[in-house]
Amino acid sequence: MEIRHKSAMPIYLAGAVWILYCLIFSMHKLFHIIIALVLFVAAYLILRKKFPDRVEIVEETIKYTGAKEIDQAIEEGNKYLEDMRKANELIESPLISDKIDSLSEITKKIFNYVSEKPEKLKDIRRFLTYFLPTTVKLLNSYARAEAQDNKGENINQIKNDIEGAMDGIIDSFHKHLDNLYADEAMDIDAEITVFDSMLKAENLK
């Protein structure tokens, strides 16, 4: 998540332009007030380009619930998210970087769902103990390979293999998320079936 901090310098310096103009010219005339205002706005717009917003990247984490077992899993999830973020900072490939962003977003959705439905924790054990750590391991391997000056055959193979595997990894993350909704989908289907039957019984359909 990006947080933008606006610099105060443009407004201060533009204000100084206004004050300087007021000291030089009489402000009793509308003409000079308009000129001062135009100079103030122009100075502010120019200085905004000279002093751009400072962008702070705040990494969103999964929120804790207060339930010990769930929070332990969330703590692990946050650790793997941080590991992904660090790997992403090292990796130069825009393609891989975008895919890491996708993996991070899906991971957050998985853990947020489990935090709301703690009974689903058992359904992500494999995801937590195998898929996440293995994914982080692959990303770190890619970062190390990419950082090598000597682009030999083995290094290129490592990169190519991981690049080729990324779409499959993303699909597996999506499936883990989708599987969490399986029971809910069945419940809704059953409710709709019963509701439909009630409509027919009451001659409302």
PDB file of C-alpha atoms in Angstrom:
ATOM      1  CA  MET A   1       0.000   0.000   0.000  1.00  0.00           C
ATOM      2  CA  GLU A   2       1.297   3.445  -0.923  1.00  0.00           C
ATOM      3  CA  ILE A   3       1.009   6.447   1.400  1.00  0.00           C
ATOM      4  CA  ARG A   4       1.754   9.807  -0.190  1.00  0.00           C
ATOM      5  CA  HIS A   5       3.212  12.587   1.932  1.00  0.00           C
ATOM      6  CA  LYS A   6       2.877  16.008   0.326  1.00  0.00           C
ATOM      7  CA  SER A   7       5.827  18.351   0.727  1.00  0.00           C
ATOM      8  CA  ALA A   8       5.083  21.608   2.550  1.00  0.00           C
ATOM      9  CA  MET A   9       7.802  23.478   0.647  1.00  0.00           C
ATOM     10  CA  PRO A  10       5.647  24.483  -2.370  1.00  0.00           C
ATOM     11  CA  ILE A  11       3.042  26.213  -0.207  1.00  0.00           C
ATOM     12  CA  TYR A  12       5.716  27.898   1.937  1.00  0.00           C
ATOM     13  CA  LEU A  13       7.694  29.201  -1.031  1.00  0.00           C
ATOM     14  CA  ALA A  14       4.588  30.232  -2.958  1.00  0.00           C
ATOM     15  CA  GLY A  15       3.482  32.067   0.171  1.00  0.00           C
ATOM     16  CA  ALA A  16       6.854  33.810   0.227  1.00  0.00           C
ATOM     17  CA  VAL A  17       6.236  34.958  -3.365  1.00  0.00           C
ATOM     18  CA  TRP A  18       2.875  36.388  -2.268  1.00  0.00           C
ATOM     19  CA  ILE A  19       4.416  38.203   0.699  1.00  0.00           C
ATOM     20  CA  LEU A  20       7.273  39.573  -1.401  1.00  0.00           C
ATOM     21  CA  TYR A  21       4.833  40.927  -3.975  1.00  0.00           C
ATOM     22  CA  CYS A  22       2.757  42.517  -1.223  1.00  0.00           C
ATOM     23  CA  LEU A  23       5.849  44.229   0.173  1.00  0.00           C
ATOM     24  CA  ILE A  24       6.797  45.664  -3.209  1.00  0.00           C
ATOM     25  CA  PHE A  25       3.387  46.696  -4.524  1.00  0.00           C
ATOM     26  CA  SER A  26       0.356  48.269  -2.963  1.00  0.00           C
ATOM     27  CA  MET A  27      -2.430  45.744  -2.419  1.00  0.00           C
ATOM     28  CA  HIS A  28      -5.161  48.364  -2.301  1.00  0.00           C
ATOM     29  CA  LYS A  29      -5.844  47.836  -5.987  1.00  0.00           C
ATOM     30  CA  LEU A  30      -7.693  44.803  -7.331  1.00  0.00           C
ATOM     31  CA  PHE A  31      -5.219  44.566 -10.202  1.00  0.00           C
ATOM     32  CA  HIS A  32      -2.310  43.859  -7.846  1.00  0.00           C
ATOM     33  CA  ILE A  33      -4.350  41.354  -5.828  1.00  0.00           C
ATOM     34  CA  ILE A  34      -5.107  39.408  -9.016  1.00  0.00           C
ATOM     35  CA  ILE A  35      -1.448  39.521 -10.108  1.00  0.00           C
ATOM     36  CA  ALA A  36      -0.319  38.326  -6.666  1.00  0.00           C
ATOM     37  CA  LEU A  37      -2.834  35.488  -6.771  1.00  0.00           C
ATOM     38  CA  VAL A  38      -1.706  34.423 -10.250  1.00  0.00           C
ATOM     39  CA  LEU A  39       1.938  34.483  -9.155  1.00  0.00           C
ATOM     40  CA  PHE A  40       1.079  32.477  -6.044  1.00  0.00           C
ATOM     41  CA  VAL A  41      -0.721  29.763  -8.038  1.00  0.00           C
ATOM     42  CA  ALA A  42       1.978  29.660 -10.722  1.00  0.00           C
ATOM     43  CA  ALA A  43       4.741  29.413  -8.134  1.00  0.00           C
ATOM     44  CA  TYR A  44       2.882  26.662  -6.289  1.00  0.00           C
ATOM     45  CA  LEU A  45       2.340  24.575  -9.439  1.00  0.00           C
ATOM     46  CA  ILE A  46       5.971  24.938 -10.521  1.00  0.00           C
ATOM     47  CA  LEU A  47       7.287  24.123  -7.062  1.00  0.00           C
ATOM     48  CA  ARG A  48       5.022  21.059  -6.801  1.00  0.00           C
ATOM     49  CA  LYS A  49       7.078  19.578  -9.634  1.00  0.00           C
ATOM     50  CA  LYS A  50      10.307  20.507  -7.886  1.00  0.00           C
ATOM     51  CA  PHE A  51       9.144  18.993  -4.599  1.00  0.00           C
ATOM     52  CA  PRO A  52       7.128  15.856  -5.498  1.00  0.00           C
ATOM     53  CA  ASP A  53       5.193  13.789  -2.989  1.00  0.00           C
ATOM     54  CA  ARG A  54       7.207  11.410  -0.866  1.00  0.00           C
ATOM     55  CA  VAL A  55       5.821   7.933  -1.395  1.00  0.00           C
ATOM     56  CA  GLU A  56       5.995   5.555   1.536  1.00  0.00           C
ATOM     57  CA  ILE A  57       5.410   1.886   0.831  1.00  0.00           C
ATOM     58  CA  VAL A  58       3.614   0.263   3.731  1.00  0.00           C
ATOM     59  CA  GLU A  59       3.458  -3.496   3.510  1.00  0.00           C
ATOM     60  CA  GLU A  60       0.051  -4.741   4.566  1.00  0.00           C
ATOM     61  CA  THR A  61       0.081  -7.700   6.903  1.00  0.00           C
ATOM     62  CA  ILE A  62      -2.583 -10.192   7.879  1.00  0.00           C
ATOM     63  CA  LYS A  63      -4.391  -9.062  11.018  1.00  0.00           C
ATOM     64  CA  TYR A  64      -4.247 -11.176  14.138  1.00  0.00           C
ATOM     65  CA  THR A  65      -7.410 -12.565  15.715  1.00  0.00           C
ATOM     66  CA  GLY A  66      -6.525 -13.180  19.351  1.00  0.00           C
ATOM     67  CA  ALA A  67      -6.968 -16.945  18.930  1.00  0.00           C
ATOM     68  CA  LYS A  68      -3.612 -18.585  19.662  1.00  0.00           C
ATOM     69  CA  GLU A  69      -3.629 -21.323  17.021  1.00  0.00           C
ATOM     70  CA  ILE A  70      -4.918 -19.036  14.272  1.00  0.00           C
ATOM     71  CA  ASP A  71      -2.477 -16.286  15.191  1.00  0.00           C
ATOM     72  CA  GLN A  72       0.439 -18.713  15.051  1.00  0.00           C
ATOM     73  CA  ALA A  73      -0.557 -19.576  11.490  1.00  0.00           C
ATOM     74  CA  ILE A  74      -1.015 -15.886  10.652  1.00  0.00           C
ATOM     75  CA  GLU A  75       2.428 -15.132  12.075  1.00  0.00           C
ATOM     76  CA  GLU A  76       3.913 -17.727   9.739  1.00  0.00           C
ATOM     77  CA  GLY A  77       1.900 -16.300   6.862  1.00  0.00           C
ATOM     78  CA  ASN A  78       3.182 -12.788   7.574  1.00  0.00           C
ATOM     79  CA  LYS A  79       6.734 -14.139   7.698  1.00  0.00           C
ATOM     80  CA  TYR A  80       6.367 -15.701   4.262  1.00  0.00           C
ATOM     81  CA  LEU A  81       4.802 -12.503   2.919  1.00  0.00           C
ATOM     82  CA  GLU A  82       7.805 -10.578   4.207  1.00  0.00           C
ATOM     83  CA  ASP A  83      10.131 -13.123   2.579  1.00  0.00           C
ATOM     84  CA  MET A  84       8.272 -12.656  -0.713  1.00  0.00           C
ATOM     85  CA  ARG A  85       8.588  -8.894  -0.405  1.00  0.00           C
ATOM     86  CA  LYS A  86      12.340  -9.117   0.216  1.00  0.00           C
ATOM     87  CA  ALA A  87      12.798 -11.435  -2.757  1.00  0.00           C
ATOM     88  CA  ASN A  88      10.735  -9.069  -4.882  1.00  0.00           C
ATOM     89  CA  GLU A  89      13.017  -6.178  -3.968  1.00  0.00           C
ATOM     90  CA  LEU A  90      16.021  -8.146  -5.224  1.00  0.00           C
ATOM     91  CA  ILE A  91      14.422  -9.440  -8.426  1.00  0.00           C
ATOM     92  CA  GLU A  92      14.720  -7.151 -11.440  1.00  0.00           C
ATOM     93  CA  SER A  93      12.390  -9.007 -13.808  1.00  0.00           C
ATOM     94  CA  PRO A  94       9.101  -7.034 -14.059  1.00  0.00           C
ATOM     95  CA  LEU A  95       7.285 -10.213 -15.101  1.00  0.00           C
ATOM     96  CA  ILE A  96       8.358 -12.169 -12.024  1.00  0.00           C
ATOM     97  CA  SER A  97       7.793  -9.140  -9.814  1.00  0.00           C
ATOM     98  CA  ASP A  98       4.180  -8.860 -10.986  1.00  0.00           C
ATOM     99  CA  LYS A  99       3.644 -12.554 -10.335  1.00  0.00           C
ATOM    100  CA  ILE A 100       5.037 -12.200  -6.810  1.00  0.00           C
ATOM    101  CA  ASP A 101       2.542  -9.397  -6.214  1.00  0.00           C
ATOM    102  CA  SER A 102      -0.241 -11.744  -7.319  1.00  0.00           C
ATOM    103  CA  LEU A 103       0.995 -14.489  -4.995  1.00  0.00           C
ATOM    104  CA  SER A 104       1.127 -12.061  -2.081  1.00  0.00           C
ATOM    105  CA  GLU A 105      -2.423 -10.854  -2.679  1.00  0.00           C
ATOM    106  CA  ILE A 106      -3.811 -14.394  -2.900  1.00  0.00           C
ATOM    107  CA  THR A 107      -1.918 -15.375   0.255  1.00  0.00           C
ATOM    108  CA  LYS A 108      -3.448 -12.455   2.156  1.00  0.00           C
ATOM    109  CA  LYS A 109      -6.925 -13.455   0.983  1.00  0.00           C
ATOM    110  CA  ILE A 110      -6.375 -17.041   2.134  1.00  0.00           C
ATOM    111  CA  PHE A 111      -5.277 -16.041   5.617  1.00  0.00           C
ATOM    112  CA  ASN A 112      -7.917 -13.340   5.947  1.00  0.00           C
ATOM    113  CA  TYR A 113     -10.567 -15.927   5.132  1.00  0.00           C
ATOM    114  CA  VAL A 114      -9.161 -18.328   7.720  1.00  0.00           C
ATOM    115  CA  SER A 115      -9.038 -15.549  10.311  1.00  0.00           C
ATOM    116  CA  GLU A 116     -12.784 -15.086   9.776  1.00  0.00           C
ATOM    117  CA  LYS A 117     -13.482 -18.822   9.699  1.00  0.00           C
ATOM    118  CA  PRO A 118     -10.975 -20.479  12.080  1.00  0.00           C
ATOM    119  CA  GLU A 119     -12.399 -23.932  11.378  1.00  0.00           C
ATOM    120  CA  LYS A 120     -10.773 -23.672   7.938  1.00  0.00           C
ATOM    121  CA  LEU A 121      -7.261 -23.653   9.395  1.00  0.00           C
ATOM    122  CA  LYS A 122      -6.958 -27.395   8.881  1.00  0.00           C
ATOM    123  CA  ASP A 123      -7.598 -26.882   5.168  1.00  0.00           C
ATOM    124  CA  ILE A 124      -4.520 -24.711   4.658  1.00  0.00           C
ATOM    125  CA  ARG A 125      -1.993 -26.791   6.600  1.00  0.00           C
ATOM    126  CA  ARG A 126      -0.438 -28.137   3.402  1.00  0.00           C
ATOM    127  CA  PHE A 127      -0.432 -24.656   1.919  1.00  0.00           C
ATOM    128  CA  LEU A 128       1.315 -23.306   5.009  1.00  0.00           C
ATOM    129  CA  THR A 129       3.860 -26.070   5.485  1.00  0.00           C
ATOM    130  CA  TYR A 130       4.748 -26.834   1.868  1.00  0.00           C
ATOM    131  CA  PHE A 131       3.446 -24.490  -0.815  1.00  0.00           C
ATOM    132  CA  LEU A 132       4.431 -21.210   0.849  1.00  0.00           C
ATOM    133  CA  PRO A 133       7.947 -22.191   1.970  1.00  0.00           C
ATOM    134  CA  THR A 134       8.683 -23.910  -1.344  1.00  0.00           C
ATOM    135  CA  THR A 135       7.517 -20.853  -3.268  1.00  0.00           C
ATOM    136  CA  VAL A 136       9.729 -18.571  -1.180  1.00  0.00           C
ATOM    137  CA  LYS A 137      12.662 -20.939  -1.723  1.00  0.00           C
ATOM    138  CA  LEU A 138      12.158 -20.776  -5.502  1.00  0.00           C
ATOM    139  CA  LEU A 139      11.912 -16.988  -5.460  1.00  0.00           C
ATOM    140  CA  ASN A 140      15.131 -16.704  -3.474  1.00  0.00           C
ATOM    141  CA  SER A 141      16.836 -19.062  -5.928  1.00  0.00           C
ATOM    142  CA  TYR A 142      15.660 -16.879  -8.806  1.00  0.00           C
ATOM    143  CA  ALA A 143      16.965 -13.748  -7.093  1.00  0.00           C
ATOM    144  CA  ARG A 144      20.374 -15.355  -6.534  1.00  0.00           C
ATOM    145  CA  ALA A 145      20.566 -16.594 -10.122  1.00  0.00           C
ATOM    146  CA  GLU A 146      19.548 -13.218 -11.504  1.00  0.00           C
ATOM    147  CA  ALA A 147      22.214 -11.473  -9.426  1.00  0.00           C
ATOM    148  CA  GLN A 148      25.066 -13.533 -10.888  1.00  0.00           C
ATOM    149  CA  ASP A 149      27.389 -11.753 -13.297  1.00  0.00           C
ATOM    150  CA  ASN A 150      28.248 -15.009 -15.015  1.00  0.00           C
ATOM    151  CA  LYS A 151      25.134 -15.965 -16.991  1.00  0.00           C
ATOM    152  CA  GLY A 152      26.051 -19.587 -17.594  1.00  0.00           C
ATOM    153  CA  GLU A 153      23.886 -22.427 -18.822  1.00  0.00           C
ATOM    154  CA  ASN A 154      22.907 -23.645 -15.357  1.00  0.00           C
ATOM    155  CA  ILE A 155      22.023 -20.169 -14.129  1.00  0.00           C
ATOM    156  CA  ASN A 156      19.858 -19.546 -17.174  1.00  0.00           C
ATOM    157  CA  GLN A 157      18.183 -22.913 -16.688  1.00  0.00           C
ATOM    158  CA  ILE A 158      17.351 -22.057 -13.072  1.00  0.00           C
ATOM    159  CA  LYS A 159      15.756 -18.805 -14.166  1.00  0.00           C
ATOM    160  CA  ASN A 160      13.893 -20.365 -17.082  1.00  0.00           C
ATOM    161  CA  ASP A 161      12.581 -23.238 -14.969  1.00  0.00           C
ATOM    162  CA  ILE A 162      11.281 -20.918 -12.259  1.00  0.00           C
ATOM    163  CA  GLU A 163       9.784 -18.511 -14.796  1.00  0.00           C
ATOM    164  CA  GLY A 164       8.005 -21.449 -16.411  1.00  0.00           C
ATOM    165  CA  ALA A 165       6.668 -22.645 -13.068  1.00  0.00           C
ATOM    166  CA  MET A 166       5.254 -19.325 -11.862  1.00  0.00           C
ATOM    167  CA  ASP A 167       1.885 -19.544 -13.615  1.00  0.00           C
ATOM    168  CA  GLY A 168       1.348 -23.018 -12.183  1.00  0.00           C
ATOM    169  CA  ILE A 169       2.228 -21.766  -8.704  1.00  0.00           C
ATOM    170  CA  ILE A 170      -0.248 -18.908  -9.030  1.00  0.00           C
ATOM    171  CA  ASP A 171      -2.934 -21.354 -10.192  1.00  0.00           C
ATOM    172  CA  SER A 172      -2.277 -23.568  -7.167  1.00  0.00           C
ATOM    173  CA  PHE A 173      -2.634 -20.574  -4.841  1.00  0.00           C
ATOM    174  CA  HIS A 174      -5.922 -19.665  -6.530  1.00  0.00           C
ATOM    175  CA  LYS A 175      -7.170 -23.236  -6.073  1.00  0.00           C
ATOM    176  CA  HIS A 176      -6.281 -23.191  -2.380  1.00  0.00           C
ATOM    177  CA  LEU A 177      -8.324 -20.018  -2.003  1.00  0.00           C
ATOM    178  CA  ASP A 178     -11.228 -21.380  -4.034  1.00  0.00           C
ATOM    179  CA  ASN A 179     -11.286 -24.649  -2.070  1.00  0.00           C
ATOM    180  CA  LEU A 180     -11.912 -22.702   1.124  1.00  0.00           C
ATOM    181  CA  TYR A 181     -15.278 -21.686  -0.297  1.00  0.00           C
ATOM    182  CA  ALA A 182     -16.363 -25.252  -1.137  1.00  0.00           C
ATOM    183  CA  ASP A 183     -18.525 -25.786   1.976  1.00  0.00           C
ATOM    184  CA  GLU A 184     -20.016 -22.318   1.692  1.00  0.00           C
ATOM    185  CA  ALA A 185     -20.892 -22.946  -1.952  1.00  0.00           C
ATOM    186  CA  MET A 186     -22.621 -26.219  -1.014  1.00  0.00           C
ATOM    187  CA  ASP A 187     -24.553 -24.544   1.796  1.00  0.00           C
ATOM    188  CA  ILE A 188     -25.744 -21.765  -0.473  1.00  0.00           C
ATOM    189  CA  ASP A 189     -26.754 -24.263  -3.150  1.00  0.00           C
ATOM    190  CA  ALA A 190     -28.756 -26.224  -0.570  1.00  0.00           C
ATOM    191  CA  GLU A 191     -30.413 -23.070   0.751  1.00  0.00           C
ATOM    192  CA  ILE A 192     -31.408 -21.998  -2.746  1.00  0.00           C
ATOM    193  CA  THR A 193     -32.851 -25.468  -3.425  1.00  0.00           C
ATOM    194  CA  VAL A 194     -34.935 -25.337  -0.230  1.00  0.00           C
ATOM    195  CA  PHE A 195     -36.004 -21.775  -0.950  1.00  0.00           C
ATOM    196  CA  ASP A 196     -37.062 -22.761  -4.448  1.00  0.00           C
ATOM    197  CA  SER A 197     -39.071 -25.679  -3.044  1.00  0.00           C
ATOM    198  CA  MET A 198     -40.822 -23.362  -0.590  1.00  0.00           C
ATOM    199  CA  LEU A 199     -41.767 -21.012  -3.396  1.00  0.00           C
ATOM    200  CA  LYS A 200     -43.307 -23.883  -5.326  1.00  0.00           C
ATOM    201  CA  ALA A 201     -45.125 -25.198  -2.245  1.00  0.00           C
ATOM    202  CA  GLU A 202     -46.660 -21.784  -1.645  1.00  0.00           C
ATOM    203  CA  ASN A 203     -47.585 -21.444  -5.325  1.00  0.00           C
ATOM    204  CA  LEU A 204     -45.296 -18.455  -5.568  1.00  0.00           C
ATOM    205  CA  LYS A 205     -43.380 -19.834  -8.482  1.00  0.00           C
TER     206      LYS A 205
END
